[in-house]
Coordinates of C-alpha atoms (C1' of nucleotides) in Angstrom, one line a residue:
Chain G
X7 CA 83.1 75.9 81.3
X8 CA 82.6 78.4 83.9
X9 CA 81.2 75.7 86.2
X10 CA 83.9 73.5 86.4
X11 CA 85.7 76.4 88.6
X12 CA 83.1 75.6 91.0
X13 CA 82.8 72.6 93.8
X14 CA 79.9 71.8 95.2
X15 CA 81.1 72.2 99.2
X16 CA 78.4 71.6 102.4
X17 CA 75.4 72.2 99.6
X18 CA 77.1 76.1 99.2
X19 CA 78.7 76.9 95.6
X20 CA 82.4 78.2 96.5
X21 CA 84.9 78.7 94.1
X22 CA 88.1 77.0 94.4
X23 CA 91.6 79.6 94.6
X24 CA 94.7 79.1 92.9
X25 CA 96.1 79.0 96.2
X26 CA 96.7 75.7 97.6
X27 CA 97.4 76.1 101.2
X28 CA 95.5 78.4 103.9
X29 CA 97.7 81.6 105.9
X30 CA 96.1 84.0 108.3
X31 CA 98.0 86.9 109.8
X32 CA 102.0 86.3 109.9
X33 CA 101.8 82.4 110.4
X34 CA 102.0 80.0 107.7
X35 CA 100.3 76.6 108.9
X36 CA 102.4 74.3 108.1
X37 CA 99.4 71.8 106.3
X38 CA 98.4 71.9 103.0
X39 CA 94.8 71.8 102.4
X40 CA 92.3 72.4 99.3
X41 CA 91.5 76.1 99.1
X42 CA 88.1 76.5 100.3
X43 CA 86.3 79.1 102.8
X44 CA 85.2 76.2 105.2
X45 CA 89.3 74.9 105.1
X46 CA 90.4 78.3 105.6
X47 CA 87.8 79.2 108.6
X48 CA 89.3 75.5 109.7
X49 CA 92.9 77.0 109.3
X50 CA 91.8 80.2 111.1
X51 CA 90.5 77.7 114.3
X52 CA 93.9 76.1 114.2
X53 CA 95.8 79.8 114.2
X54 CA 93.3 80.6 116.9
X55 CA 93.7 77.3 118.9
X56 CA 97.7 77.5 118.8
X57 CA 97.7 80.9 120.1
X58 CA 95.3 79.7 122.7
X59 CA 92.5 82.2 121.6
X60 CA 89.6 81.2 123.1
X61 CA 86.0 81.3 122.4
X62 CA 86.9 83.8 119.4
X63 CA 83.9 85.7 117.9
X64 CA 85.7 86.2 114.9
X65 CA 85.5 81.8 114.7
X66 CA 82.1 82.4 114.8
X67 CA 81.5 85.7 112.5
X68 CA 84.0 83.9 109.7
X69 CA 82.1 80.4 109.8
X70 CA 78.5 82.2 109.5
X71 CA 79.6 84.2 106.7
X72 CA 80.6 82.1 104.2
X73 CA 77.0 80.7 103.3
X74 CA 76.1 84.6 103.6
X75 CA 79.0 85.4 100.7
X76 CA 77.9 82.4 98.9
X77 CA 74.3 83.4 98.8
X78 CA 75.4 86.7 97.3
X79 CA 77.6 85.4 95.0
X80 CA 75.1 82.8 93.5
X81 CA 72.6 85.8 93.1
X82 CA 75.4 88.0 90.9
X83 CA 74.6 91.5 89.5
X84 CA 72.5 92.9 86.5
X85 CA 74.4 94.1 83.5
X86 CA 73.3 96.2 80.9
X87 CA 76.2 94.6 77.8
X88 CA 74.7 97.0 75.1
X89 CA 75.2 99.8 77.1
X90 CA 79.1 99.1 78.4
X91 CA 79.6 98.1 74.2
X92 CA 78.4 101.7 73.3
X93 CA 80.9 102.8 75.9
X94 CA 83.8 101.1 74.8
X95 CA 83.4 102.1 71.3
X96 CA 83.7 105.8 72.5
X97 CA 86.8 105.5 74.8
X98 CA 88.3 103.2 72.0
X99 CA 87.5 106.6 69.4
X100 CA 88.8 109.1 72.1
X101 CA 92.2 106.9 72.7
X102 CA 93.0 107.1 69.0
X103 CA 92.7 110.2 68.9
X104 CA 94.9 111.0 71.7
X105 CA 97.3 108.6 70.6
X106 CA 97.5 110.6 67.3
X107 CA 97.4 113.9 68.8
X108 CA 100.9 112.8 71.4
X109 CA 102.4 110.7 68.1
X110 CA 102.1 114.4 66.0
X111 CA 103.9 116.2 68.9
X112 CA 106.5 113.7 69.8
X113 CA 107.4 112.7 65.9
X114 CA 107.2 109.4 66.2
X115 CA 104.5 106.4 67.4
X116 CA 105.9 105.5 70.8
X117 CA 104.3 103.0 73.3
X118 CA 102.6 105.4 75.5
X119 CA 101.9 102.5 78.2
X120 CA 105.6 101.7 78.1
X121 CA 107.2 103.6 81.5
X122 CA 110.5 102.9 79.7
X123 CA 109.6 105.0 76.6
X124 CA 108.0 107.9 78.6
X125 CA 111.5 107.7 80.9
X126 CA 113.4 108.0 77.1
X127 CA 110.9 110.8 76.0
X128 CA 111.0 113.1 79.4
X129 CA 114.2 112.9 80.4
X130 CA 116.3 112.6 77.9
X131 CA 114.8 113.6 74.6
X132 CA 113.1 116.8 76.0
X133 CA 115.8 117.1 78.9
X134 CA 113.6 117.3 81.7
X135 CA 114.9 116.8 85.3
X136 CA 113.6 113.7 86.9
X137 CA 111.9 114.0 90.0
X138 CA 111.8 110.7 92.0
X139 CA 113.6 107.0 91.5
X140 CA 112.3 103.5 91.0
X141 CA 113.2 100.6 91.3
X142 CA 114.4 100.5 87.3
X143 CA 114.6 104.0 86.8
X144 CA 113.2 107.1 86.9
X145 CA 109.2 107.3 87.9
X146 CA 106.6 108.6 85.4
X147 CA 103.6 107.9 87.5
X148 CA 100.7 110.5 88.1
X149 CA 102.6 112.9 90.4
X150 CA 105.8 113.4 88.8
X151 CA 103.8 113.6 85.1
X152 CA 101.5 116.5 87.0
X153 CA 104.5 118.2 87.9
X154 CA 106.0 117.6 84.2
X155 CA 102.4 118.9 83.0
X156 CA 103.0 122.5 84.3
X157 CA 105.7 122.9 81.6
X158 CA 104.7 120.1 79.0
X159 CA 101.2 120.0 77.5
X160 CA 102.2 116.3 76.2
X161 CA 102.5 115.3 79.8
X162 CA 98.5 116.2 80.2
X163 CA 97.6 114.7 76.9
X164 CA 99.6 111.3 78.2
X165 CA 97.7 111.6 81.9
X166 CA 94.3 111.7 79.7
X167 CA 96.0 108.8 77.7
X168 CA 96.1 106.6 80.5
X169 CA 93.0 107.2 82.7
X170 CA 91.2 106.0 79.2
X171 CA 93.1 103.3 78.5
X172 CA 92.6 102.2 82.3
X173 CA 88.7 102.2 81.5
X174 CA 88.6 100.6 78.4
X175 CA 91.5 97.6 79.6
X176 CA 90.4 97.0 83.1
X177 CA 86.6 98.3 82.9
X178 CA 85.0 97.9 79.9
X179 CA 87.2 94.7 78.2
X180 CA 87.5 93.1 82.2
X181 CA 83.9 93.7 83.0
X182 CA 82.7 92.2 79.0
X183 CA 84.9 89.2 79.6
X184 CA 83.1 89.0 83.1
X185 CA 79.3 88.6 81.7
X186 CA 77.8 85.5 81.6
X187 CA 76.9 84.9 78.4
X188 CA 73.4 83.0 79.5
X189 CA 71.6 85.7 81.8
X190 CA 74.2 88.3 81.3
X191 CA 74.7 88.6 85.0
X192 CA 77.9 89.4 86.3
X193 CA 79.6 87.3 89.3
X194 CA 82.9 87.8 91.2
X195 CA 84.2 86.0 94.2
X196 CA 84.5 87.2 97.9
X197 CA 87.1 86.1 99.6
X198 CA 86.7 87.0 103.5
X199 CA 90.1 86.9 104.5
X200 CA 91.3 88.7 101.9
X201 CA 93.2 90.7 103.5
X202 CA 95.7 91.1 106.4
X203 CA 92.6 93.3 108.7
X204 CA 90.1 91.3 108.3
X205 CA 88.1 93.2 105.7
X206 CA 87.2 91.2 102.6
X207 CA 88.3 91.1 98.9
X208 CA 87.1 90.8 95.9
X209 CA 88.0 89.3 92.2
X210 CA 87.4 88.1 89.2
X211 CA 86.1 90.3 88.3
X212 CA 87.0 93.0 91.7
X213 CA 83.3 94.8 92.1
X214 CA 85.4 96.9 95.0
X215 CA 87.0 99.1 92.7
X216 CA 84.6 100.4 90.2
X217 CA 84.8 104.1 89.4
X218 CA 83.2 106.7 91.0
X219 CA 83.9 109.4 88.9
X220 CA 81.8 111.5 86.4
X221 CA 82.2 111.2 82.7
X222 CA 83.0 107.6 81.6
X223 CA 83.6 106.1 84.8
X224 CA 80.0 107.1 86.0
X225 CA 78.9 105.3 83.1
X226 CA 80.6 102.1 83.6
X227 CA 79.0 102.4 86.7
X228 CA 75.7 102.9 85.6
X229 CA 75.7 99.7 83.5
X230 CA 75.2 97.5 86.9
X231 CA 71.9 97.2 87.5
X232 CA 69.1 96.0 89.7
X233 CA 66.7 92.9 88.6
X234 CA 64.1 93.5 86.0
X235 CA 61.2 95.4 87.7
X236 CA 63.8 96.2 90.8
X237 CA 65.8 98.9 92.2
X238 CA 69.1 98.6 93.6
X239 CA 69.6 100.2 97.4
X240 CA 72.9 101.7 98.2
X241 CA 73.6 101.5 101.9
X242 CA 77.3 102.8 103.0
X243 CA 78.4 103.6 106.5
X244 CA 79.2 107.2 106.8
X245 CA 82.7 108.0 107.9
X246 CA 83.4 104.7 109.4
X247 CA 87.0 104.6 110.1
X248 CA 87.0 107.7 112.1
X249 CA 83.8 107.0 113.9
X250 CA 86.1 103.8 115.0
X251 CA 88.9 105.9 115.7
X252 CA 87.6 107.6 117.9
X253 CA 85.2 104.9 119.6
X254 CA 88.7 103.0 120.0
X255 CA 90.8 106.0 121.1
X256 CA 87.7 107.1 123.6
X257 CA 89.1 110.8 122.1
X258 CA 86.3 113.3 124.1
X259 CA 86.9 115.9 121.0
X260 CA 86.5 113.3 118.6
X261 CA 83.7 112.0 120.4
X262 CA 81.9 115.4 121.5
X263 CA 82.5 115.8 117.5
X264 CA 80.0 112.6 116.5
X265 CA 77.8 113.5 119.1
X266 CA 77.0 116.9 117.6
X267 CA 76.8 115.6 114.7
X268 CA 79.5 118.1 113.5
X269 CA 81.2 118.0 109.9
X270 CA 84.2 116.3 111.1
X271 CA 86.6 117.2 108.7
X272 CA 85.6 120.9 109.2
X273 CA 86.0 120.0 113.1
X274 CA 89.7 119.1 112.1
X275 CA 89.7 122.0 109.8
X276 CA 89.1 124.5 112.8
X277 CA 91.3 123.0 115.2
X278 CA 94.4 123.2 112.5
X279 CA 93.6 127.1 111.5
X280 CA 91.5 128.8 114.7
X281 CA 88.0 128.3 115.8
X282 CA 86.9 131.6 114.3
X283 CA 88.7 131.7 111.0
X284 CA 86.5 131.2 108.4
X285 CA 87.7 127.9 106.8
X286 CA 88.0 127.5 102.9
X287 CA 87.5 124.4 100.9
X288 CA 91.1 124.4 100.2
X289 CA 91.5 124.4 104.5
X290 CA 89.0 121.7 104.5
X291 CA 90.6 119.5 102.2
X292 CA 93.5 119.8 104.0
X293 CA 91.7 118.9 107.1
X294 CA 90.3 116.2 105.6
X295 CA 93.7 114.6 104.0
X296 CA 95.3 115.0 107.7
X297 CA 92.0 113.1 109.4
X298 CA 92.7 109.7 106.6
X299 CA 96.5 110.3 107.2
X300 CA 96.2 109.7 110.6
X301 CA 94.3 106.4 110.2
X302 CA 97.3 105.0 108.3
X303 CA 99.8 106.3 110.5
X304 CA 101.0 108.9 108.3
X305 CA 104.3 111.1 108.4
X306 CA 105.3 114.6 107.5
X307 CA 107.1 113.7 104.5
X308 CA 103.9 110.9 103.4
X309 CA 101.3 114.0 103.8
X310 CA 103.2 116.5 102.2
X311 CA 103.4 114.3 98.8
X312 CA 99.4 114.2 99.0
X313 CA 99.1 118.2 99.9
X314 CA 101.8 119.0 97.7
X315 CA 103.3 121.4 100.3
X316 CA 107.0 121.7 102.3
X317 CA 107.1 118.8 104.7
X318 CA 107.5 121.2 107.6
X319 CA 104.2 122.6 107.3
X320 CA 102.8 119.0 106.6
X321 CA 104.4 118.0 110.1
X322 CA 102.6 121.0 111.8
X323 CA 99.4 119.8 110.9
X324 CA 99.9 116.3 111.8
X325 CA 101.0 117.8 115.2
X326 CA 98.5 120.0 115.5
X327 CA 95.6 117.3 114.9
X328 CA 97.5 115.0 117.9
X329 CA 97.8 118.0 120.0
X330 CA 93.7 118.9 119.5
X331 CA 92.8 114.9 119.9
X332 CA 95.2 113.9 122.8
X333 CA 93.2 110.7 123.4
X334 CA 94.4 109.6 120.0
X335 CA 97.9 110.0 120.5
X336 CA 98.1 108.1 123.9
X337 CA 95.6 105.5 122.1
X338 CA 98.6 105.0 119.4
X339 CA 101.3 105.0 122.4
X340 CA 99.5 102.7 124.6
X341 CA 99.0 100.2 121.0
X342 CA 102.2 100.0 119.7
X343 CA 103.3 99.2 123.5
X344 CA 101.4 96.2 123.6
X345 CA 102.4 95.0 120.0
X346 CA 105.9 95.3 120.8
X347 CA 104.9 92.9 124.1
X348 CA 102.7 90.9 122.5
X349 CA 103.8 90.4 119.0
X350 CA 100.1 91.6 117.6
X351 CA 97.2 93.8 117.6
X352 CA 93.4 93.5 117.8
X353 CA 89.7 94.6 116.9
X354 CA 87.7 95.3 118.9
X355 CA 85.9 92.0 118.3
X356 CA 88.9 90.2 118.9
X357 CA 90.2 90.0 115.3
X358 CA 94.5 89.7 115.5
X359 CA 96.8 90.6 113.3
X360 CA 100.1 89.3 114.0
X361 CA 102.7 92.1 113.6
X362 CA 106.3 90.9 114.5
X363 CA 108.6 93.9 112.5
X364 CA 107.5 96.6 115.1
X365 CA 110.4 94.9 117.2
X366 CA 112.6 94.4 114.0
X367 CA 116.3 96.0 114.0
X368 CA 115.9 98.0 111.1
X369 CA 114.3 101.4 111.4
X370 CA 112.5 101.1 108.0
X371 CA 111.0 97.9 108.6
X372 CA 109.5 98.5 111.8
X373 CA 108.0 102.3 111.2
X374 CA 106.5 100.2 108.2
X375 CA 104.7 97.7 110.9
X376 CA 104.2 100.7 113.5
X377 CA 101.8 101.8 110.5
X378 CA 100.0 98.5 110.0
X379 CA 99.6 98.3 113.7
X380 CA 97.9 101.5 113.9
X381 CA 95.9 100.9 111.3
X382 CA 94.4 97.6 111.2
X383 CA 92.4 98.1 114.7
X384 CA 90.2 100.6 112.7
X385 CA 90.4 99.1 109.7
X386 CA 89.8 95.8 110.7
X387 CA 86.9 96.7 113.5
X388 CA 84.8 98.3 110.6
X389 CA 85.7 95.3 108.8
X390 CA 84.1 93.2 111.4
X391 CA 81.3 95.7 111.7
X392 CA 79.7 95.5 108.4
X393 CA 81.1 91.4 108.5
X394 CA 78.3 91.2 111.7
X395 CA 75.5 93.2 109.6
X396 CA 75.3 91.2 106.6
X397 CA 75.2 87.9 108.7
X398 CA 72.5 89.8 110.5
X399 CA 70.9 91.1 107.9
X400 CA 70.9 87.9 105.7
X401 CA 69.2 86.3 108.6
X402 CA 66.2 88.6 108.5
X403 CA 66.0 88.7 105.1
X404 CA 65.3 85.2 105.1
X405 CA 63.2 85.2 107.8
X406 CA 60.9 87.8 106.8
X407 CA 61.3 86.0 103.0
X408 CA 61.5 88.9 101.6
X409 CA 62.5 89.1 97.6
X410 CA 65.2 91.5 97.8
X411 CA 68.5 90.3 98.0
X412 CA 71.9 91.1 98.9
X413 CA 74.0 91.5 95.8
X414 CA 77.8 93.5 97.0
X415 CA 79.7 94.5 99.7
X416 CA 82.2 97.0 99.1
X417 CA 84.2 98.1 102.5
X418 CA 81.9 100.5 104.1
X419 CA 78.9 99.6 101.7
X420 CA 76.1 97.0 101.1
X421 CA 74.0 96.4 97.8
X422 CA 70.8 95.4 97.5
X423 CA 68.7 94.6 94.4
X424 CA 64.7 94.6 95.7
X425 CA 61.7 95.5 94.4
X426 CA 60.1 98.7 94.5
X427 CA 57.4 97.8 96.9
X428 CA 60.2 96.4 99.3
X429 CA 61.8 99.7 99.7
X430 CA 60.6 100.8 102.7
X431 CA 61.2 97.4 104.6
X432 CA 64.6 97.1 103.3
X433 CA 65.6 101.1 104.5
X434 CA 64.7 100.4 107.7
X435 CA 66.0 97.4 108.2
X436 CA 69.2 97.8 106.7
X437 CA 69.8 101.4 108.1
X438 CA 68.8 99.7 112.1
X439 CA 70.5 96.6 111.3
X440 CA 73.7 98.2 110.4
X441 CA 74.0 100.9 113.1
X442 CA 73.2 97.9 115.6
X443 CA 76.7 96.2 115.3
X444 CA 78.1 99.3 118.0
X445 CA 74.3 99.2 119.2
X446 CA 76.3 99.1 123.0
X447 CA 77.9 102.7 122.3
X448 CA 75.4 104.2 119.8
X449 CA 75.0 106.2 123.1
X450 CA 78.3 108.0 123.0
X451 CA 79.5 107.6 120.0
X452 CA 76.5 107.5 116.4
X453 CA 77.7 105.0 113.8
X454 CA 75.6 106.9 110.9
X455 CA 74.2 104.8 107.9
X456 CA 73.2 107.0 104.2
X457 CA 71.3 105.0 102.4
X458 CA 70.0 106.0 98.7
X459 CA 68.1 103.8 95.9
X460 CA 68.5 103.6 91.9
X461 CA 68.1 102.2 88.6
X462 CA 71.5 101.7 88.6
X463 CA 74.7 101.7 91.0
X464 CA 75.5 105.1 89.8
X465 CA 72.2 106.6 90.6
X466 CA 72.7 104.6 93.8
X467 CA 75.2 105.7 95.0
Chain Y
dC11 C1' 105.1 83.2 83.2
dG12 C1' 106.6 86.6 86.7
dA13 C1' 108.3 91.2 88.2
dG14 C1' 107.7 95.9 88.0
dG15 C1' 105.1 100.1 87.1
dA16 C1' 100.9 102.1 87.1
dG17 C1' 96.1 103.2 88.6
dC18 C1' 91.2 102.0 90.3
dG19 C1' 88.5 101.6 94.9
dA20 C1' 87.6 101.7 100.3
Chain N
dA20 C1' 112.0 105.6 103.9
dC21 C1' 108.6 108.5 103.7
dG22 C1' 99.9 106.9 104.6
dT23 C1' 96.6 101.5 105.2
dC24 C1' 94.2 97.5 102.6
dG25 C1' 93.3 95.2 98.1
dC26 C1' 93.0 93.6 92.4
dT27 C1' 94.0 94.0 87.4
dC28 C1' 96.1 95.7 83.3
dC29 C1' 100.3 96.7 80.6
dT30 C1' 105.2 96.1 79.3
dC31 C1' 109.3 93.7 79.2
dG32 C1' 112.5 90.0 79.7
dA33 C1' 113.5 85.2 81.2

DNA sequence: CGAGGAGCGA
DNA sequence: ACGTCGCTCCTCGA
């Protein structure tokens, strides 16, 4: 049955999408075609051709890919079913128990996944004040139930409640469903355009969000595993959005940062709090949170949520960074000046995204596209970064025939499933082909690779 | 079946 | 209003 998703296109196995018609960026095309990666690469030259882009990389990059993507979703991924059961049967255990344990202290069996009942349990039955609206009422997400937890055990016991049922629904039912029941491989679709930056996505089942965590989660991640008699290799770029930040933004303390080979979030760290204060984990973290914020363009108020500190001293630090990085903040100026002129931004391969709100009347709606505009140049150049590797490196693999293969990509990180005595060739060649993409300004600014090797993705990783 | 809320990853 | 990009599961009501 599984097979009849499938069409044969150009001698490649694609899968067919729900969707019927192709967009890229902001611009509907106004054909409808069937939904295949060679129509929508043909859609993309259209885009390209009516905004008179010429001789586009990205053309090139997207058509070369998609026998890459098909390769690597013919070969799928090694799953171990027994082990994923075992774990299923244990999170199922620890949910009904949980489940009794909030039933006993509320007095009745409520729906636990229901927002409405925990809205009905919080703020009314047990009084509580709400913190923050909805759309349909008051919010019992993770933040405002962390909050509720100071006071309320139940509110832990409920956050417990739902990081379990999260694994066992999407993880270990989504992922069983997912096994093919005649090599008990597991397969998911790529789809290169995926998303608004360029970077790629992943479904059916999504192999881009599996958990990292420890307990169960790095279990469920330690049933995906390599070939029988192989190991899986685990190559992810280190740091890759800031190392583009600053290769973009040409920021000489950035830069000078990478070229040290400095920790760069403690960099950030001693730039916030004084070169010679000794700087705590807690300083660090808040280093680090500032360093991702600025990447997606964030506010005051937006980092002070994450720090869970007084939007003042969240705006200090998000000065403070721009003041100690000035290259950054005239990179941003000079950007969002030529998206307002232009009507989009670009990679540094060339990649657009087609922005039109950061000229829109309302306030709202175009701080909302200053924030994509900002972020999908770095985004969408490491995108095209590790897009240019794995056409590279599928080349060579095939070249050198090696066995090994290319199994995932996830972002910022490649998969491989080799044999033992491939190892060697595969670190090197990975690690050199990777890096190469920037090979042009490896001089000023490193792209670093970490690559590790398992018996499974958790060891792997 | 779809919208909304929620939560997993980079 | 309030940090980017995704996908999937659950509830609830049409």
């Amino acid at each position: 049955m599984k097979y009849t998703d499938y069409a044969i296109i150009s001698g490649l196995s694609a899968r067919r999408g729900k969707r019927d018609f192709v967009s890229f960026a902001d611009q509907e095309l106004e054909i409808v075609i069937e939904d295949t990666p060679e129509n929508r690469v043909n859609a993309l030259g259209q885009i390209h051709a009516k905004n008179n882009i010429e001789d586009s990389y990205i053309l090139t990059l997207e058509s070369e890919l998609i026998s890459v993507l098909s390769r690597m979703e013919i070969q799928w991924v090694g799953f171990d079913k027994t082990k994923l059961s075992d774990i299923g049967v244990r999170i199922r255990w620890d949910i009904k128990k949980l489940e009794q344990e909030i039933y006993e202290i509320v007095g009745e069996n409520i729906n636990i996944n229901s927002p409405k009942q925990l809205q009905t349990l919080f703020f009314e039955t047990l009084g509580i004040k709400p913190l923050r609206k909805n759309k349909t009422g008051y919010s019992v997400d993770v933040d405002v139930l962390e909050e509720i937890a100071k006071t309320h055990d139940i509110a832990r016991l409920i956050l417990e409640y739902r990081g379990l049922m999260k694994l066992s629904g999407t993880y270990v039912d989504g992922l069983m469903k997912a096994i093919d029941s005649r090599d008990g491989r597991i397969h998911t679709t790529y789809d290169s355009l995926g998303a608004a930056t360029g970077r790629m996505s992943s479904n059916d089942p999504n192999l881009q969000n599996i958990p990292t965590g420890n307990g169960y989660a790095r279990e469920i991640k330690e049933c995906f595993i390599p070939s029988t008699w192989n190991i899986l290799l685990v190559a992810d770029y280190s740091q890759v959005e800031i190392r583009v930040l600053a290769f973009l933004s040409k920021d000489e303390s950035l830069i000078s940062a990478f070229q040290n080979g400095e920790d760069i979030h403690m960099r950030t760290a001693k730039f916030l709090f004084g070169e010679n204060t000794e700087i705590s984990s807690h300083m660090r973290r808040i280093a680090k949170s500032v360093n991702f914020g600025v990447i997606y363009g964030i506010t005051g108020f937006g980092l002070a949520k994450t720090l869970d500190c007084n939007t003042w001293e969240a705006q200090k630090y998000v000065d403070a960074f721009y003041e100690k990085y000035p290259g950054v903040r005239i990179y941003y100026d000079e950007l969002l000046e030529n998206a307002r002129k232009n009507g989009y931004v670009e990679t540094y391969f060339g990649r657009r995204r087609y922005i039109p709100g950061v000229n829109d009347a309302n306030k709202t709606m175009r701080s909302i596209a200053e924030r994509e505009a900002m972020n999908m140049p770095v985004q969408g150049t490491a995108a095209d970064m590790i897009k240019i590797a794995m056409i590279e490196l599928d080349t060579k693999i095939r070249e050198k025939q090696l066995v090994g293969k290319m199994i995932l990509q996830v972002h910022d990180e490649l998969v491989f499933d080799i044999p033992l005595s491939e190892k060697e060739i595969f670190e090197k060649m990975v690690r050199e082909t990777m890096e190469w993409v920037l090979k042009n300004t490896w001089e000023f600014l490193p792209i670093i690779v970490d690559i590790s090797t398992g018996r499974n993705w958790a060891e792997a990783k």
